[in-house]
Amino acid sequence: MTEKENKIVKSAMDFVRKSLDGAEGGHDWWHAYRVWKTSIRLAEEEKAEPFTVQLAALLHDIADAKFYDGDEEIGPEMAQQFLEGLGVKKEVITKVVDIIKNISFKNSFEKSVFASKELDVVGDADRLDALGAIGIARTFNYGGHKGFALYDPDIPPQKFKSKEAYKSSKAPTVNHFYEKLFLLKVKMKTVTGKKLAEQRHRFMETYLEQFLGEWEGER
Ligand code: ADP
Ligand code: NI
């Protein structure tokens, strides 16, 4: 990356940090930071374009629709305006914005026409942050933020058929493991992403085994 590109990345970091001040703990600046870190690693291994990857990773959750009344335009728009303001080339902006529009799990209910190596990298990094020890922490934090129960043996996990049904769920937090988190492993696109997801997936299985055992006083 050129010196100018590194400077732009640095500005993006400052912008994201400021914009996400006070955000819910699982969707704050540190989520962007972890996705950025993992994206850099995956981009090297996949030979993806690093500038596009880094900008998309940092900006991908700049305005998550679920914290903006479901508005899915606002995030990509904010990213676009920010990058235009810095004089980033149009073709790079288009790639970054396309990644941001296509990255979300909820959008995987719909068929996407956009595909790129850079989306694979940032998408895998974002999915990885939903898994493992961090994934568990984020999930319970989000459930707490929304006032969901930890677990309820009388409410079984569902198989959501639509994006709307998925988004409006108020199910206990443990259900989210079965409704989303355990479904992520097979969605991984990169070689290293698959390997890391495998490891983090097993860690969550072990965790839930212990959790459910403790629930019934068996462990
Ligand atoms: P996407 O936008 O790709 O659908 P989200 O932003 O909804 O992904 O999910 C990010 C993280 O927020 C999840 O990995 C999880 O930790 C937490 N989360 C989202 N929805 C729920 C939920 N219904 N219950 C518990 N945690 C959730
Ligand atoms: Ni994210």
mmCIF file of C-alpha atoms and ligand atoms in Angstrom:
data_model
loop_
_atom_site.group_PDB
_atom_site.id
_atom_site.type_symbol
_atom_site.label_atom_id
_atom_site.label_comp_id
_atom_site.label_asym_id
_atom_site.label_seq_id
_atom_site.Cartn_x
_atom_site.Cartn_y
_atom_site.Cartn_z
ATOM 1 C CA MET A 1 0.000 0.000 0.000
ATOM 2 C CA THR A 2 1.172 3.539 -0.718
ATOM 3 C CA GLU A 3 1.772 6.147 1.962
ATOM 4 C CA LYS A 4 -1.330 8.019 0.812
ATOM 5 C CA GLU A 5 -3.434 4.870 1.133
ATOM 6 C CA ASN A 6 -2.112 4.260 4.652
ATOM 7 C CA LYS A 7 -3.075 7.823 5.573
ATOM 8 C CA ILE A 8 -6.605 7.264 4.274
ATOM 9 C CA VAL A 9 -6.869 4.051 6.302
ATOM 10 C CA LYS A 10 -5.781 5.980 9.379
ATOM 11 C CA SER A 11 -8.476 8.614 8.736
ATOM 12 C CA ALA A 12 -11.043 5.836 8.350
ATOM 13 C CA MET A 13 -10.008 4.448 11.745
ATOM 14 C CA ASP A 14 -10.494 7.850 13.383
ATOM 15 C CA PHE A 15 -13.843 8.314 11.635
ATOM 16 C CA VAL A 16 -15.171 4.891 12.697
ATOM 17 C CA ARG A 17 -13.959 5.320 16.245
ATOM 18 C CA LYS A 18 -15.771 8.645 16.539
ATOM 19 C CA SER A 19 -18.923 7.502 14.740
ATOM 20 C CA LEU A 20 -19.333 4.388 16.887
ATOM 21 C CA ASP A 21 -18.741 6.119 20.191
ATOM 22 C CA GLY A 22 -21.284 4.730 22.669
ATOM 23 C CA ALA A 23 -22.376 1.864 20.379
ATOM 24 C CA GLU A 24 -23.548 -1.513 21.753
ATOM 25 C CA GLY A 25 -20.504 -3.528 22.847
ATOM 26 C CA GLY A 26 -20.733 -6.115 20.063
ATOM 27 C CA HIS A 27 -21.071 -3.571 17.271
ATOM 28 C CA ASP A 28 -18.664 -0.886 18.438
ATOM 29 C CA TRP A 29 -15.309 0.364 17.171
ATOM 30 C CA TRP A 30 -13.564 -2.723 18.549
ATOM 31 C CA HIS A 31 -15.695 -4.984 16.358
ATOM 32 C CA ALA A 32 -14.493 -2.942 13.363
ATOM 33 C CA TYR A 33 -10.929 -3.167 14.694
ATOM 34 C CA ARG A 34 -11.021 -6.987 15.025
ATOM 35 C CA VAL A 35 -12.569 -7.412 11.579
ATOM 36 C CA TRP A 36 -9.872 -5.094 10.174
ATOM 37 C CA LYS A 37 -7.073 -7.100 11.839
ATOM 38 C CA THR A 38 -8.404 -10.463 10.649
ATOM 39 C CA SER A 39 -9.097 -9.029 7.182
ATOM 40 C CA ILE A 40 -5.467 -7.967 6.799
ATOM 41 C CA ARG A 41 -4.347 -11.503 7.609
ATOM 42 C CA LEU A 42 -6.843 -13.142 5.244
ATOM 43 C CA ALA A 43 -6.144 -10.627 2.449
ATOM 44 C CA GLU A 44 -2.453 -11.505 2.460
ATOM 45 C CA GLU A 45 -3.212 -15.191 2.208
ATOM 46 C CA GLU A 46 -5.879 -14.753 -0.465
ATOM 47 C CA LYS A 47 -3.912 -12.105 -2.390
ATOM 48 C CA ALA A 48 -6.876 -9.756 -2.185
ATOM 49 C CA GLU A 49 -6.464 -6.006 -2.797
ATOM 50 C CA PRO A 50 -5.436 -4.653 0.642
ATOM 51 C CA PHE A 51 -6.633 -1.042 0.349
ATOM 52 C CA THR A 52 -10.202 -1.989 -0.595
ATOM 53 C CA VAL A 53 -10.227 -4.733 2.049
ATOM 54 C CA GLN A 54 -9.028 -2.466 4.857
ATOM 55 C CA LEU A 55 -11.488 0.321 4.067
ATOM 56 C CA ALA A 56 -14.415 -2.092 3.768
ATOM 57 C CA ALA A 57 -13.465 -3.849 7.021
ATOM 58 C CA LEU A 58 -13.263 -0.586 8.961
ATOM 59 C CA LEU A 59 -16.438 0.915 7.489
ATOM 60 C CA HIS A 60 -18.658 -2.186 7.172
ATOM 61 C CA ASP A 61 -20.770 -1.506 10.292
ATOM 62 C CA ILE A 62 -20.517 2.276 10.375
ATOM 63 C CA ALA A 63 -24.317 2.508 10.649
ATOM 64 C CA ASP A 64 -25.839 -0.920 11.251
ATOM 65 C CA ALA A 65 -29.440 -0.954 10.024
ATOM 66 C CA LYS A 66 -30.715 -2.550 13.208
ATOM 67 C CA PHE A 67 -29.701 0.539 15.162
ATOM 68 C CA TYR A 68 -31.233 2.859 12.514
ATOM 69 C CA ASP A 69 -34.839 1.640 12.335
ATOM 70 C CA GLY A 70 -33.943 -0.938 9.704
ATOM 71 C CA ASP A 71 -32.556 1.638 7.280
ATOM 72 C CA GLU A 72 -30.078 -0.308 5.115
ATOM 73 C CA GLU A 73 -29.046 2.638 2.956
ATOM 74 C CA ILE A 74 -27.547 4.806 5.657
ATOM 75 C CA GLY A 75 -24.368 2.732 6.288
ATOM 76 C CA PRO A 76 -23.239 2.439 2.655
ATOM 77 C CA GLU A 77 -24.146 6.108 2.125
ATOM 78 C CA MET A 78 -22.109 7.316 5.093
ATOM 79 C CA ALA A 79 -19.123 5.279 3.905
ATOM 80 C CA GLN A 80 -19.447 6.649 0.381
ATOM 81 C CA GLN A 81 -19.637 10.259 1.518
ATOM 82 C CA PHE A 82 -16.703 9.831 3.832
ATOM 83 C CA LEU A 83 -14.502 8.290 1.115
ATOM 84 C CA GLU A 84 -15.551 10.909 -1.463
ATOM 85 C CA GLY A 85 -14.584 13.587 1.033
ATOM 86 C CA LEU A 86 -11.084 12.136 1.170
ATOM 87 C CA GLY A 87 -10.783 12.037 -2.615
ATOM 88 C CA VAL A 88 -10.590 8.235 -2.875
ATOM 89 C CA LYS A 89 -10.833 6.959 -6.465
ATOM 90 C CA LYS A 90 -14.359 6.229 -7.684
ATOM 91 C CA GLU A 91 -13.617 2.603 -8.567
ATOM 92 C CA VAL A 92 -12.295 1.893 -5.066
ATOM 93 C CA ILE A 93 -15.340 3.571 -3.485
ATOM 94 C CA THR A 94 -17.686 1.463 -5.604
ATOM 95 C CA LYS A 95 -15.947 -1.751 -4.515
ATOM 96 C CA VAL A 96 -15.965 -0.769 -0.840
ATOM 97 C CA VAL A 97 -19.643 0.236 -0.910
ATOM 98 C CA ASP A 98 -20.619 -2.984 -2.712
ATOM 99 C CA ILE A 99 -18.879 -5.013 -0.007
ATOM 100 C CA ILE A 100 -20.683 -3.105 2.761
ATOM 101 C CA LYS A 101 -24.051 -3.657 1.056
ATOM 102 C CA ASN A 102 -23.485 -7.386 0.651
ATOM 103 C CA ILE A 103 -21.732 -8.426 3.830
ATOM 104 C CA SER A 104 -24.595 -8.972 6.260
ATOM 105 C CA PHE A 105 -25.824 -12.404 7.384
ATOM 106 C CA LYS A 106 -29.411 -11.233 7.131
ATOM 107 C CA ASN A 107 -28.861 -10.506 3.444
ATOM 108 C CA SER A 108 -27.744 -14.082 2.880
ATOM 109 C CA PHE A 109 -31.468 -14.947 2.823
ATOM 110 C CA GLU A 110 -31.537 -13.207 -0.547
ATOM 111 C CA LYS A 111 -29.513 -14.164 -3.586
ATOM 112 C CA SER A 112 -26.666 -11.766 -4.171
ATOM 113 C CA VAL A 113 -25.301 -10.841 -7.586
ATOM 114 C CA PHE A 114 -22.151 -9.227 -6.257
ATOM 115 C CA ALA A 115 -19.081 -11.346 -5.595
ATOM 116 C CA SER A 116 -15.408 -10.494 -5.118
ATOM 117 C CA LYS A 117 -12.324 -11.831 -3.408
ATOM 118 C CA GLU A 118 -12.345 -8.731 -1.215
ATOM 119 C CA LEU A 119 -15.939 -9.438 -0.108
ATOM 120 C CA ASP A 120 -14.928 -13.028 0.696
ATOM 121 C CA VAL A 121 -12.098 -11.766 2.922
ATOM 122 C CA VAL A 122 -14.054 -9.097 4.820
ATOM 123 C CA GLY A 123 -17.120 -11.341 4.999
ATOM 124 C CA ASP A 124 -15.085 -14.165 6.532
ATOM 125 C CA ALA A 125 -13.454 -11.793 9.024
ATOM 126 C CA ASP A 126 -16.889 -10.453 10.022
ATOM 127 C CA ARG A 127 -18.299 -13.987 10.392
ATOM 128 C CA LEU A 128 -15.269 -15.031 12.450
ATOM 129 C CA ASP A 129 -15.980 -12.222 14.919
ATOM 130 C CA ALA A 130 -19.417 -13.792 15.483
ATOM 131 C CA LEU A 131 -17.733 -17.078 16.507
ATOM 132 C CA GLY A 132 -15.537 -18.339 19.328
ATOM 133 C CA ALA A 133 -14.970 -16.610 22.659
ATOM 134 C CA ILE A 134 -15.638 -13.177 21.189
ATOM 135 C CA GLY A 135 -18.735 -14.460 19.419
ATOM 136 C CA ILE A 136 -20.145 -15.746 22.716
ATOM 137 C CA ALA A 137 -19.425 -12.449 24.471
ATOM 138 C CA ARG A 138 -21.002 -10.398 21.685
ATOM 139 C CA THR A 139 -24.089 -12.562 21.570
ATOM 140 C CA PHE A 140 -24.858 -12.343 25.288
ATOM 141 C CA ASN A 141 -24.094 -8.656 25.243
ATOM 142 C CA TYR A 142 -26.546 -8.107 22.393
ATOM 143 C CA GLY A 143 -29.193 -10.248 24.106
ATOM 144 C CA GLY A 144 -28.736 -8.206 27.285
ATOM 145 C CA HIS A 145 -28.914 -4.968 25.333
ATOM 146 C CA LYS A 146 -32.243 -6.105 23.828
ATOM 147 C CA GLY A 147 -33.558 -7.541 27.099
ATOM 148 C CA PHE A 148 -33.731 -11.150 25.849
ATOM 149 C CA ALA A 149 -33.708 -14.112 28.256
ATOM 150 C CA LEU A 150 -30.426 -16.028 28.473
ATOM 151 C CA TYR A 151 -32.093 -19.340 27.745
ATOM 152 C CA ASP A 152 -35.542 -20.925 27.897
ATOM 153 C CA PRO A 153 -35.846 -24.704 27.437
ATOM 154 C CA ASP A 154 -39.510 -24.209 26.428
ATOM 155 C CA ILE A 155 -38.644 -22.040 23.426
ATOM 156 C CA PRO A 156 -36.816 -24.142 20.831
ATOM 157 C CA PRO A 157 -34.603 -22.571 18.145
ATOM 158 C CA GLN A 158 -36.269 -21.825 14.812
ATOM 159 C CA LYS A 159 -35.264 -22.211 11.223
ATOM 160 C CA PHE A 160 -35.878 -18.752 9.789
ATOM 161 C CA LYS A 161 -37.091 -18.688 6.210
ATOM 162 C CA SER A 162 -37.005 -14.962 5.687
ATOM 163 C CA LYS A 163 -34.924 -11.968 6.566
ATOM 164 C CA GLU A 164 -37.947 -10.281 8.205
ATOM 165 C CA ALA A 165 -38.633 -13.208 10.538
ATOM 166 C CA TYR A 166 -34.921 -13.396 11.474
ATOM 167 C CA LYS A 167 -34.690 -9.689 12.227
ATOM 168 C CA SER A 168 -37.811 -9.490 14.384
ATOM 169 C CA SER A 169 -36.941 -12.472 16.613
ATOM 170 C CA LYS A 170 -36.986 -11.867 20.371
ATOM 171 C CA ALA A 171 -35.952 -15.393 21.240
ATOM 172 C CA PRO A 172 -33.605 -16.239 24.133
ATOM 173 C CA THR A 173 -29.947 -15.601 23.430
ATOM 174 C CA VAL A 174 -28.910 -19.272 23.439
ATOM 175 C CA ASN A 175 -31.237 -19.834 20.465
ATOM 176 C CA HIS A 176 -29.096 -17.459 18.416
ATOM 177 C CA PHE A 177 -26.282 -20.014 18.477
ATOM 178 C CA TYR A 178 -28.500 -22.488 16.614
ATOM 179 C CA GLU A 179 -30.297 -19.901 14.511
ATOM 180 C CA LYS A 180 -27.195 -18.155 13.226
ATOM 181 C CA LEU A 181 -23.807 -18.857 14.790
ATOM 182 C CA PHE A 182 -23.592 -22.592 14.071
ATOM 183 C CA LEU A 183 -24.674 -21.919 10.478
ATOM 184 C CA LEU A 184 -21.706 -19.684 9.736
ATOM 185 C CA LYS A 185 -18.992 -22.338 9.403
ATOM 186 C CA VAL A 186 -20.259 -23.576 6.048
ATOM 187 C CA LYS A 187 -20.490 -20.024 4.709
ATOM 188 C CA MET A 188 -16.774 -19.399 5.016
ATOM 189 C CA LYS A 189 -15.031 -18.637 1.713
ATOM 190 C CA THR A 190 -11.278 -18.456 2.406
ATOM 191 C CA VAL A 191 -8.926 -21.300 3.346
ATOM 192 C CA THR A 192 -7.738 -19.755 6.617
ATOM 193 C CA GLY A 193 -11.235 -18.479 7.395
ATOM 194 C CA LYS A 194 -12.582 -22.029 7.180
ATOM 195 C CA LYS A 195 -9.850 -23.335 9.455
ATOM 196 C CA LEU A 196 -10.376 -20.640 12.090
ATOM 197 C CA ALA A 197 -14.171 -21.024 11.919
ATOM 198 C CA GLU A 198 -13.827 -24.768 12.528
ATOM 199 C CA GLN A 199 -11.840 -24.093 15.701
ATOM 200 C CA ARG A 200 -14.164 -21.350 16.987
ATOM 201 C CA HIS A 201 -17.239 -23.451 16.178
ATOM 202 C CA ARG A 202 -15.933 -26.333 18.327
ATOM 203 C CA PHE A 203 -15.190 -23.917 21.169
ATOM 204 C CA MET A 204 -18.819 -22.738 21.146
ATOM 205 C CA GLU A 205 -20.114 -26.322 21.105
ATOM 206 C CA THR A 206 -18.030 -27.109 24.181
ATOM 207 C CA TYR A 207 -19.280 -23.947 25.846
ATOM 208 C CA LEU A 208 -22.958 -24.761 25.235
ATOM 209 C CA GLU A 209 -22.526 -28.342 26.402
ATOM 210 C CA GLN A 210 -21.243 -26.983 29.708
ATOM 211 C CA PHE A 211 -23.971 -24.300 29.809
ATOM 212 C CA LEU A 212 -26.842 -26.750 29.272
ATOM 213 C CA GLY A 213 -25.314 -29.215 31.744
ATOM 214 C CA GLU A 214 -25.101 -26.524 34.397
ATOM 215 C CA TRP A 215 -28.687 -25.449 33.608
ATOM 216 C CA GLU A 216 -29.985 -28.835 34.760
ATOM 217 C CA GLY A 217 -27.553 -29.139 37.643
ATOM 218 C CA GLU A 218 -25.692 -31.953 35.926
ATOM 219 C CA ARG A 219 -22.239 -30.397 35.780
HETATM 220 P P1 ADP B 1 -25.929 -9.467 10.453
HETATM 221 O O1 ADP B 1 -26.080 -7.961 10.390
HETATM 222 O O2 ADP B 1 -24.899 -10.040 9.558
HETATM 223 O O3 ADP B 1 -27.237 -10.167 10.393
HETATM 224 P P2 ADP B 1 -25.710 -9.068 13.123
HETATM 225 O O4 ADP B 1 -25.108 -7.692 13.120
HETATM 226 O O5 ADP B 1 -27.185 -9.214 13.311
HETATM 227 O O6 ADP B 1 -25.308 -9.778 11.829
HETATM 228 O O7 ADP B 1 -25.032 -9.919 14.230
HETATM 229 C C1 ADP B 1 -23.844 -9.557 14.821
HETATM 230 C C2 ADP B 1 -23.784 -10.161 16.183
HETATM 231 O O8 ADP B 1 -24.779 -9.580 17.031
HETATM 232 C C3 ADP B 1 -24.120 -11.642 16.199
HETATM 233 O O9 ADP B 1 -23.038 -12.412 15.825
HETATM 234 C C4 ADP B 1 -24.536 -11.822 17.617
HETATM 235 O O10 ADP B 1 -23.416 -11.894 18.466
HETATM 236 C C5 ADP B 1 -25.302 -10.562 17.901
HETATM 237 N N1 ADP B 1 -26.716 -10.774 17.596
HETATM 238 C C6 ADP B 1 -27.422 -10.401 16.528
HETATM 239 N N2 ADP B 1 -28.733 -10.808 16.624
HETATM 240 C C7 ADP B 1 -28.838 -11.425 17.804
HETATM 241 C C8 ADP B 1 -29.903 -12.067 18.522
HETATM 242 N N3 ADP B 1 -31.139 -12.137 18.022
HETATM 243 N N4 ADP B 1 -29.624 -12.618 19.736
HETATM 244 C C9 ADP B 1 -28.393 -12.542 20.251
HETATM 245 N N5 ADP B 1 -27.345 -11.970 19.635
HETATM 246 C C10 ADP B 1 -27.550 -11.416 18.441
HETATM 247 NI NI NI B 2 -19.803 -6.691 11.428
#
